[in-house]
Amino acid sequence: MKGPLTMRMPLGFDLAGAVDRRLWWGLLWGALGAVADAVPWALLVALPLLMQEDGGGMSPVWLLAGLGAAGFVLGSGLKALALNANFSSTYTMVAQARLRLADHVARLPLGRVLSWRDGAISDLLSSKFSLYQDIMTHVWGLVVAGLTFPVLLWAMLLLLDWRLALVYLAFVPVAMLAIPWSYRLLDAAAARVSAERDLAVAGVVEVVGGARDLAFFDPQDRRRQAVHQHFDALSRASLATEVAPAPALASYALVLNVGVVAVMLLADHWLGDGSLAPMVLCLALFLVLRLNGAVAEFGLFLAELRFARAVLSDIRALANEPPLPQTKAAVQPVGGEIQFEDVSFAYDGQAVIRGLSARLPAGTVTALVGPSGAGKSTLAHLVGRLWDVQAGAIRIGGVDLRQMDEATLNRTVSMVLQDVTLFPMTLADNIRLGRPEASDDEVMAAAEAACIHQRIMDLPSGYQTVFDPEAVRLSGGEQQRVAIARALLKDAPVLILDEATASIDLDSEALVQQALSRLCAGRTVLVIAHRLWTIRHADLILVMQDGAVIERGTHPELIDSRGTYARLWQAQQGR
Amino acid sequence: MTEQRKSSPLAVYLSALRPWRGLVYLMLGLACLAAVLELAPWLVAWRMMVAVLEPAEGDPSLQALVALALGLVLARFAVQAGVTISGHRAAFQAEAALRHRLIDHLARLPLATLEGRTGDLKQVVMEDVGRLNGLLAHTVPDVLSGLLLPLVTLAAFAVIDWRMALASAALLPIGLWAQARMAAGAATVYQQWVAAEARSGKALLSYVRGIATLRAFSRQASSLDEVRQSVQAVQSMAEDITRRSAVPYAVFGMCMTYPLVVLLPLGLLWVNADSLAFADYLLFLALGGVLLLPLNRVMMALHGLRKLSASGTRIMAVLEQAPQASTPVGEAVPADASVRFEAVDYAPSADPASPRLLHEVSFALPAGTVTVVTGPSGAGKTTLARLLTRMIEPTAGRITLGGIDLRDLPLETLRAQVAIVFQDPVLFHASLRDNIRLARPAADDTEVIAALRAAGAGGMLVSLPDGLDTLIGDRGTRLSGGERQRIALARAFLKNAPVLILDEATAHVDPVAERDIRQAMTALMQGRSVLLIAHRLRGAEQAGQVVVMDGGRVVASGPHQTLLADCDLYRRLWQAQDSAADWSLGQAPLSVLPATQAVAP
């Protein structure tokens, strides 16, 4: 990611997965359109020839006018074609790249996603991507014409006087050295802007999203003051970035102009020794000046690509995050037994699970209890393969999770998490998340079993209500029951409940419990619960501490053994 | 206010620039100079051609002319650098100023107006404001120089030969016609474009937020209709705009590059007719080729301007939202910590047909007592907390604190008098210590630790990797819901305000910790008024009074024992809690049915 050459495709078209064929048509039409741009200059160069033909005076005028008009019409048509092909193909590919990248996020280990600052990923997918889209679509159309036109002008110069053409050409590669230099100058400055911008974005998200809490706890507005400082720092860094490449860009233009000066001086010299006609010198002067203008513009344009490079490198940083490896060979699990075999897992260098082994027979309820930070949630997430184990193995129905393809794992394991997330789509589709192909009747049956059907029917648009936390006020318990309906619809043999029994409102509590009881029937359940009495009938209770199981057994067994569980139970009896 | 609404959306950018207008004028002057200097090499070249083709006495040497050309080019670099620096300097500072203004303005808005708008507002503060540097440092100089250059040249042409001047501008009307074709309806299209981008931004934000859930269902962005459709809507809109504007765009570009094609034959005609000097013909050819090219810049700049005005409109919409009314500090001081709700009505919208969430709610919270508010969901419990904190305002009736109507109390005073813990508290990207002492930055570690212990979170000092120095918040150590609530409780305890509101503040906390918290709180809350909104009634028996709500009305209030005897709803809630508490996974589902039916809405 250091220089443009290390990129697989400089404009990041590879992110789209497949190249749209219109892209190459756009290239062709664009190149032909640039030929039309060169027509006036070709006519200019041909002027002395036409003026020498003293065949009446009228015919060269009509020839010029006719060729010019033809160039105009052809040029307009070709450019319109090029524009259509370029923009349509690049916009299509950018949209594909955006969706692919968003999909990619869902395939990363959850911990990697969470390690990005809140809002950074969505900022990348939305605003940074639209910036990138603007740059890329325009760049693609301009590169072609920008390159073809000066090449044609130079070819005309070559025909006029090859010596002058070569003199000018000698300066171009020297000047071009300044472009990578400008990138180097910019990279450091741009990285700072990007970092400052991320801080400012996170700050805005914090003070707007947390406005309620700040209003009562930050009377001196210290958090807001910090955001103000981020804004100022961003402003300073942005200015530095604009100025940073100046030495390189000035050198670029300077070298090119020295080239023009050299051409002029040598032309003067060759005029003196008679090897250059005065008229040829004048025409060469026209061509060199216009050529120089086009080359200078092209170089500046390459330098402008730095924005695309900076944004693209951010996008690539996300694209290069390795996803959880997926297997193609789908080994089908037999039954719903879960086996933990010497499982270890560390997060950020801290061991969270240490060599844990357990067997959860199919169709039984196993509870994980223990203090916060004991690793209960991590263990549950490992079963859903939100992460991969670092040592040992987790097997469901005899198959290592890593040997299961995504579809099989999805069919096998359901999770109901403590933090329920409903998405801005219809409630029916929110439930259907569990099984996209489910019919409306199946969705309703699941909602009914989850005790949420009536509540949904009471909403003005029923199941077609698009969830919007502002317009549709569903209580925590109601959202929980929607999540349970999802899991019911999905009907997987293994069920993970992460604190899903800690209900939110009292009247919901009973309904949530009823829904949960239905959901758990006949499945292998792994449940995390703080309230011990809600799991006292579990077939197996695993007491965790510091990433390991310190006690295991049924409720009566654990009470009899008078260990940690018994003490916790005793404490909770005082409710 | 109305005047402001009528003004152009760009005005918001221009007014932000006002403090830096010196720099802006400097930039404008330099941009004009740079435009004129752009022609210089062509003029020098023309002089050279005349000297070569029609040598005369007193012609400057070619070397001298070359040196002059180089000098003018270097001068243009210097001037252009001045344009870049002064333009960006003014623009970036104005951007920061506009962001300062926005974020301060947002802090004064009624809190309820910010709910659920984090993504949108981030877009406004960062992206929409961020278009200012493009406007000032690129659009304005490009438009200025792009118009100035052709105008000056054409005027000079007219002085030398009006026929050639007309000929060089012959393609301009066609180009302008093409422009007009493109501009027709463009403003609306670009508004739609910005809206489409905003929609996909919102969809992607909620996608990324829900990624844990989506992972659990192995769903990805492209399988979610809203995400896929919103991204594709941006694409198809772009394709649509391209299809419509491709031909006029191409025609315009050709008009700008083709004046030479008109000048060549006409000039030749007049040269042949001896009505145009050959040297003048050369001048028209030298300048005619590049005469209209700057208009391309103007068009690109105007193109960007449309997106800009959509952004400006959104910034203005935020700035025009009225801040929450508040009286100046110091005018009213509450007598004590007592709170009274007096016949309070609340409806979320002003529409008289819209359902009311509260109906004539009246009760008093005597200073130094604990009041528990309970009731089934939808009863309006949380609305009470939102009203008491002035996140929303009552539609009728009034709420007093220490005898003063909340609306007569300065907002600062109210917020200083109240500490609140929400069910979903937001913690900030800072150390645990700084999160807790947010309200009292001067508090020392002993006080911070005491507050943490009182909140049942003493264990976190050991369990968190760096104790009080542990970074928490969105990118810090991950905390469970219960841990977040306990930190928020500690934060509230340390603030030590006369009125404490706990809105389901211990819903995620385990019962052992909850009991500890209750005991600690009893000690801490001496002389303070506590409003405890809870669905779990454990501890209600110790509260001074319990207010039972249902359907937006106060059904009953009084001490626990009285209500247990007199209030059916309260008795059912109390019993439901017991039977709910008896429930356990792995039991037959039927065992919970009687209790369920008892409270099912």
Tab-separated table of C-alpha atoms in Angstrom, chain B residues 7-260:
chain	number	residue	atom	x	y	z
B	7	SER	CA	-31.694	33.420	1.505
B	8	SER	CA	-29.673	31.102	-0.708
B	9	PRO	CA	-28.370	27.893	0.822
B	10	LEU	CA	-24.869	29.115	-0.008
B	11	ALA	CA	-25.342	32.022	2.381
B	12	VAL	CA	-24.591	29.753	5.302
B	13	TYR	CA	-21.137	29.106	3.862
B	14	LEU	CA	-20.534	32.738	3.009
B	15	SER	CA	-21.493	33.952	6.450
B	16	ALA	CA	-19.090	31.450	7.983
B	17	LEU	CA	-16.348	33.047	5.880
B	18	ARG	CA	-17.036	36.575	7.083
B	19	PRO	CA	-14.293	36.655	9.764
B	20	TRP	CA	-11.724	35.771	7.107
B	21	ARG	CA	-12.927	38.124	4.403
B	22	GLY	CA	-9.498	39.808	4.162
B	23	LEU	CA	-8.012	36.494	3.087
B	24	VAL	CA	-10.934	35.893	0.753
B	25	TYR	CA	-10.467	39.267	-1.002
B	26	LEU	CA	-6.746	38.594	-1.274
B	27	MET	CA	-7.491	35.262	-2.884
B	28	LEU	CA	-9.970	36.826	-5.337
B	29	GLY	CA	-7.448	39.463	-6.391
B	30	LEU	CA	-4.716	36.918	-6.868
B	31	ALA	CA	-7.065	34.642	-8.822
B	32	CYS	CA	-7.787	37.469	-11.290
B	33	LEU	CA	-4.083	38.146	-11.673
B	34	ALA	CA	-3.383	34.450	-12.257
B	35	ALA	CA	-6.061	34.385	-14.946
B	36	VAL	CA	-4.453	37.216	-16.868
B	37	LEU	CA	-1.008	35.668	-16.475
B	38	GLU	CA	-2.326	32.482	-18.055
B	39	LEU	CA	-2.455	34.277	-21.416
B	40	ALA	CA	1.060	35.696	-21.096
B	41	PRO	CA	3.041	32.877	-22.754
B	42	TRP	CA	0.723	32.944	-25.745
B	43	LEU	CA	1.144	36.689	-26.172
B	44	VAL	CA	4.924	36.394	-25.965
B	45	ALA	CA	4.838	33.514	-28.436
B	46	TRP	CA	2.788	35.614	-30.805
B	47	ARG	CA	5.347	38.433	-30.561
B	48	MET	CA	8.047	35.876	-31.392
B	49	MET	CA	6.163	34.637	-34.460
B	50	VAL	CA	5.742	38.183	-35.752
B	51	ALA	CA	9.436	38.821	-35.195
B	52	VAL	CA	10.350	35.664	-37.073
B	53	LEU	CA	7.888	35.935	-39.979
B	54	GLU	CA	7.874	39.715	-40.467
B	55	PRO	CA	11.176	40.927	-38.992
B	56	ALA	CA	11.326	44.643	-38.353
B	57	GLU	CA	13.738	47.175	-36.879
B	58	GLY	CA	13.703	47.326	-33.099
B	59	ASP	CA	12.361	43.790	-32.604
B	60	PRO	CA	13.379	42.412	-29.224
B	61	SER	CA	15.802	39.486	-29.406
B	62	LEU	CA	14.244	36.039	-29.251
B	63	GLN	CA	16.297	35.253	-26.148
B	64	ALA	CA	14.857	38.287	-24.394
B	65	LEU	CA	11.338	37.202	-25.284
B	66	VAL	CA	12.000	33.684	-24.027
B	67	ALA	CA	13.311	35.075	-20.755
B	68	LEU	CA	10.208	37.250	-20.466
B	69	ALA	CA	7.936	34.266	-21.060
B	70	LEU	CA	9.712	32.233	-18.414
B	71	GLY	CA	9.546	35.139	-15.988
B	72	LEU	CA	5.800	35.490	-16.494
B	73	VAL	CA	5.269	31.749	-16.025
B	74	LEU	CA	7.182	31.832	-12.749
B	75	ALA	CA	5.162	34.834	-11.637
B	76	ARG	CA	1.999	32.889	-12.336
B	77	PHE	CA	3.207	29.989	-10.156
B	78	ALA	CA	3.805	32.374	-7.294
B	79	VAL	CA	0.397	33.981	-7.686
B	80	GLN	CA	-1.299	30.600	-8.006
B	81	ALA	CA	0.393	29.419	-4.812
B	82	GLY	CA	-0.955	32.529	-3.124
B	83	VAL	CA	-4.476	31.669	-4.324
B	84	THR	CA	-4.189	28.115	-2.971
B	85	ILE	CA	-2.827	29.098	0.411
B	86	SER	CA	-5.116	32.055	1.097
B	87	GLY	CA	-8.171	30.188	-0.181
B	88	HIS	CA	-7.596	27.051	1.848
B	89	ARG	CA	-6.548	28.972	4.911
B	90	ALA	CA	-9.791	30.906	4.958
B	91	ALA	CA	-11.847	27.852	4.019
B	92	PHE	CA	-10.496	25.412	6.603
B	93	GLN	CA	-10.774	27.973	9.368
B	94	ALA	CA	-14.333	28.780	8.339
B	95	GLU	CA	-15.159	25.078	8.242
B	96	ALA	CA	-13.917	24.691	11.798
B	97	ALA	CA	-15.908	27.766	12.816
B	98	LEU	CA	-19.065	26.416	11.217
B	99	ARG	CA	-18.542	23.076	12.937
B	100	HIS	CA	-18.043	24.840	16.273
B	101	ARG	CA	-21.265	26.716	15.693
B	102	LEU	CA	-23.196	23.580	14.735
B	103	ILE	CA	-22.028	21.483	17.630
B	104	ASP	CA	-22.769	24.295	20.105
B	105	HIS	CA	-26.164	24.785	18.530
B	106	LEU	CA	-26.934	21.059	18.758
B	107	ALA	CA	-26.107	21.165	22.459
B	108	ARG	CA	-28.839	23.788	22.951
B	109	LEU	CA	-31.579	21.897	21.119
B	110	PRO	CA	-34.232	20.002	23.047
B	111	LEU	CA	-32.639	16.600	23.704
B	112	ALA	CA	-35.546	14.702	22.190
B	113	THR	CA	-34.852	16.288	18.778
B	114	LEU	CA	-31.444	14.602	18.634
B	115	GLU	CA	-32.698	11.074	19.261
B	116	GLY	CA	-32.015	8.688	16.401
B	117	ARG	CA	-30.327	11.368	14.303
B	118	THR	CA	-26.690	10.696	15.122
B	119	GLY	CA	-25.886	9.440	11.619
B	120	ASP	CA	-27.635	12.337	9.860
B	121	LEU	CA	-26.120	14.989	12.066
B	122	LYS	CA	-22.643	13.522	11.725
B	123	GLN	CA	-23.156	13.801	7.977
B	124	VAL	CA	-24.103	17.467	8.294
B	125	VAL	CA	-21.292	18.441	10.658
B	126	MET	CA	-18.565	16.576	8.797
B	127	GLU	CA	-19.511	16.073	5.135
B	128	ASP	CA	-21.809	18.976	4.423
B	129	VAL	CA	-19.590	21.506	6.160
B	130	GLY	CA	-16.553	19.889	4.504
B	131	ARG	CA	-17.722	21.114	1.129
B	132	LEU	CA	-16.762	24.665	2.053
B	133	ASN	CA	-13.089	24.340	1.105
B	134	GLY	CA	-14.108	23.003	-2.273
B	135	LEU	CA	-16.339	26.039	-2.731
B	136	LEU	CA	-13.863	28.667	-1.689
B	137	ALA	CA	-10.530	27.229	-2.749
B	138	HIS	CA	-11.643	25.685	-6.027
B	139	THR	CA	-15.112	26.737	-7.183
B	140	VAL	CA	-14.792	30.487	-6.597
B	141	PRO	CA	-11.343	31.009	-8.175
B	142	ASP	CA	-12.217	28.658	-11.028
B	143	VAL	CA	-15.419	30.510	-11.834
B	144	LEU	CA	-13.783	33.896	-11.464
B	145	SER	CA	-10.723	33.196	-13.598
B	146	GLY	CA	-12.708	31.025	-15.974
B	147	LEU	CA	-15.069	33.900	-16.775
B	148	LEU	CA	-12.536	36.701	-16.606
B	149	LEU	CA	-10.089	35.170	-19.054
B	150	PRO	CA	-12.477	34.752	-22.033
B	151	LEU	CA	-14.099	38.134	-21.348
B	152	VAL	CA	-10.811	40.043	-21.316
B	153	THR	CA	-9.582	38.235	-24.405
B	154	LEU	CA	-12.798	38.796	-26.325
B	155	ALA	CA	-12.749	42.504	-25.443
B	156	ALA	CA	-9.181	42.766	-26.726
B	157	PHE	CA	-10.160	40.876	-29.870
B	158	ALA	CA	-13.043	43.288	-30.490
B	159	VAL	CA	-10.636	46.211	-30.391
B	160	ILE	CA	-8.380	44.604	-33.026
B	161	ASP	CA	-11.002	43.136	-35.383
B	162	TRP	CA	-14.668	42.821	-34.479
B	163	ARG	CA	-15.333	40.193	-37.149
B	164	MET	CA	-12.712	37.841	-35.738
B	165	ALA	CA	-13.921	38.576	-32.218
B	166	LEU	CA	-17.413	37.449	-33.236
B	167	ALA	CA	-16.001	34.426	-35.023
B	168	SER	CA	-14.044	33.338	-31.967
B	169	ALA	CA	-17.227	33.482	-29.886
B	170	ALA	CA	-19.355	31.829	-32.573
B	171	LEU	CA	-19.553	28.485	-30.787
B	172	LEU	CA	-20.424	30.056	-27.441
B	173	PRO	CA	-24.219	30.145	-28.022
B	174	ILE	CA	-24.225	26.430	-28.893
B	175	GLY	CA	-22.215	25.728	-25.765
B	176	LEU	CA	-24.580	27.799	-23.643
B	177	TRP	CA	-27.564	26.017	-25.141
B	178	ALA	CA	-25.960	22.691	-24.170
B	179	GLN	CA	-25.375	24.049	-20.672
B	180	ALA	CA	-28.996	25.077	-20.375
B	181	ARG	CA	-30.080	21.595	-21.469
B	182	MET	CA	-27.945	20.107	-18.715
B	183	ALA	CA	-29.019	22.577	-16.074
B	184	ALA	CA	-32.727	21.986	-16.681
B	185	GLY	CA	-34.037	20.190	-13.632
B	186	ALA	CA	-30.525	19.589	-12.383
B	187	ALA	CA	-31.142	21.209	-9.005
B	188	THR	CA	-33.892	18.732	-8.159
B	189	VAL	CA	-31.878	15.816	-9.473
B	190	TYR	CA	-28.954	16.751	-7.263
B	191	GLN	CA	-31.172	17.158	-4.206
B	192	GLN	CA	-32.397	13.632	-4.916
B	193	TRP	CA	-28.820	12.506	-5.361
B	194	VAL	CA	-27.776	13.854	-1.980
B	195	ALA	CA	-30.871	12.291	-0.425
B	196	ALA	CA	-30.040	8.929	-2.036
B	197	GLU	CA	-26.503	9.101	-0.667
B	198	ALA	CA	-27.864	9.963	2.773
B	199	ARG	CA	-30.290	7.036	2.623
B	200	SER	CA	-27.570	4.546	1.804
B	201	GLY	CA	-25.381	6.074	4.507
B	202	LYS	CA	-28.140	5.502	7.033
B	203	ALA	CA	-28.764	1.952	5.847
B	204	LEU	CA	-25.065	1.136	6.070
B	205	LEU	CA	-24.814	2.657	9.545
B	206	SER	CA	-27.609	0.490	10.894
B	207	TYR	CA	-26.062	-2.485	9.081
B	208	VAL	CA	-22.685	-2.003	10.739
B	209	ARG	CA	-24.336	-1.377	14.122
B	210	GLY	CA	-26.255	-4.639	13.893
B	211	ILE	CA	-23.336	-6.652	12.616
B	212	ALA	CA	-23.259	-9.012	15.623
B	213	THR	CA	-26.895	-9.986	15.069
B	214	LEU	CA	-26.410	-10.279	11.337
B	215	ARG	CA	-23.353	-12.469	11.850
B	216	ALA	CA	-25.436	-14.736	14.025
B	217	PHE	CA	-27.850	-15.186	11.122
B	218	SER	CA	-25.064	-15.227	8.496
B	219	ARG	CA	-26.669	-12.384	6.679
B	220	GLN	CA	-24.681	-9.872	4.679
B	221	ALA	CA	-25.279	-6.446	3.261
B	222	SER	CA	-26.276	-7.670	-0.174
B	223	SER	CA	-28.978	-9.886	1.302
B	224	LEU	CA	-30.604	-6.950	3.108
B	225	ASP	CA	-33.039	-5.172	0.817
B	226	GLU	CA	-32.614	-1.693	2.260
B	227	VAL	CA	-28.822	-1.743	2.046
B	228	ARG	CA	-28.722	-3.266	-1.415
B	229	GLN	CA	-31.494	-1.110	-2.815
B	230	SER	CA	-30.148	2.118	-1.379
B	231	VAL	CA	-26.679	1.467	-2.793
B	232	GLN	CA	-28.148	0.525	-6.140
B	233	ALA	CA	-30.410	3.577	-6.075
B	234	VAL	CA	-27.320	5.788	-5.973
B	235	GLN	CA	-25.920	3.881	-8.914
B	236	SER	CA	-29.050	3.950	-11.046
B	237	MET	CA	-29.564	7.624	-10.284
B	238	ALA	CA	-26.004	8.302	-11.447
B	239	GLU	CA	-26.577	6.310	-14.615
B	240	ASP	CA	-29.790	8.195	-15.241
B	241	ILE	CA	-28.099	11.578	-14.871
B	242	THR	CA	-25.296	10.441	-17.170
B	243	ARG	CA	-27.685	9.248	-19.857
B	244	ARG	CA	-29.524	12.528	-19.807
B	245	SER	CA	-26.517	14.812	-19.830
B	246	ALA	CA	-23.995	12.898	-21.960
B	247	VAL	CA	-24.793	14.611	-25.291
B	248	PRO	CA	-25.062	18.216	-24.051
B	249	TYR	CA	-21.950	17.653	-21.943
B	250	ALA	CA	-19.978	16.423	-24.961
B	251	VAL	CA	-21.291	19.236	-27.204
B	252	PHE	CA	-20.326	21.823	-24.626
B	253	GLY	CA	-16.803	20.391	-24.363
B	254	MET	CA	-16.404	20.479	-28.139
B	255	CYS	CA	-17.564	24.108	-28.306
B	256	MET	CA	-14.896	25.074	-25.821
B	257	THR	CA	-12.093	23.338	-27.728
B	258	TYR	CA	-13.164	24.276	-31.275
B	259	PRO	CA	-13.008	28.103	-31.755
B	260	LEU	CA	-9.828	27.542	-33.779
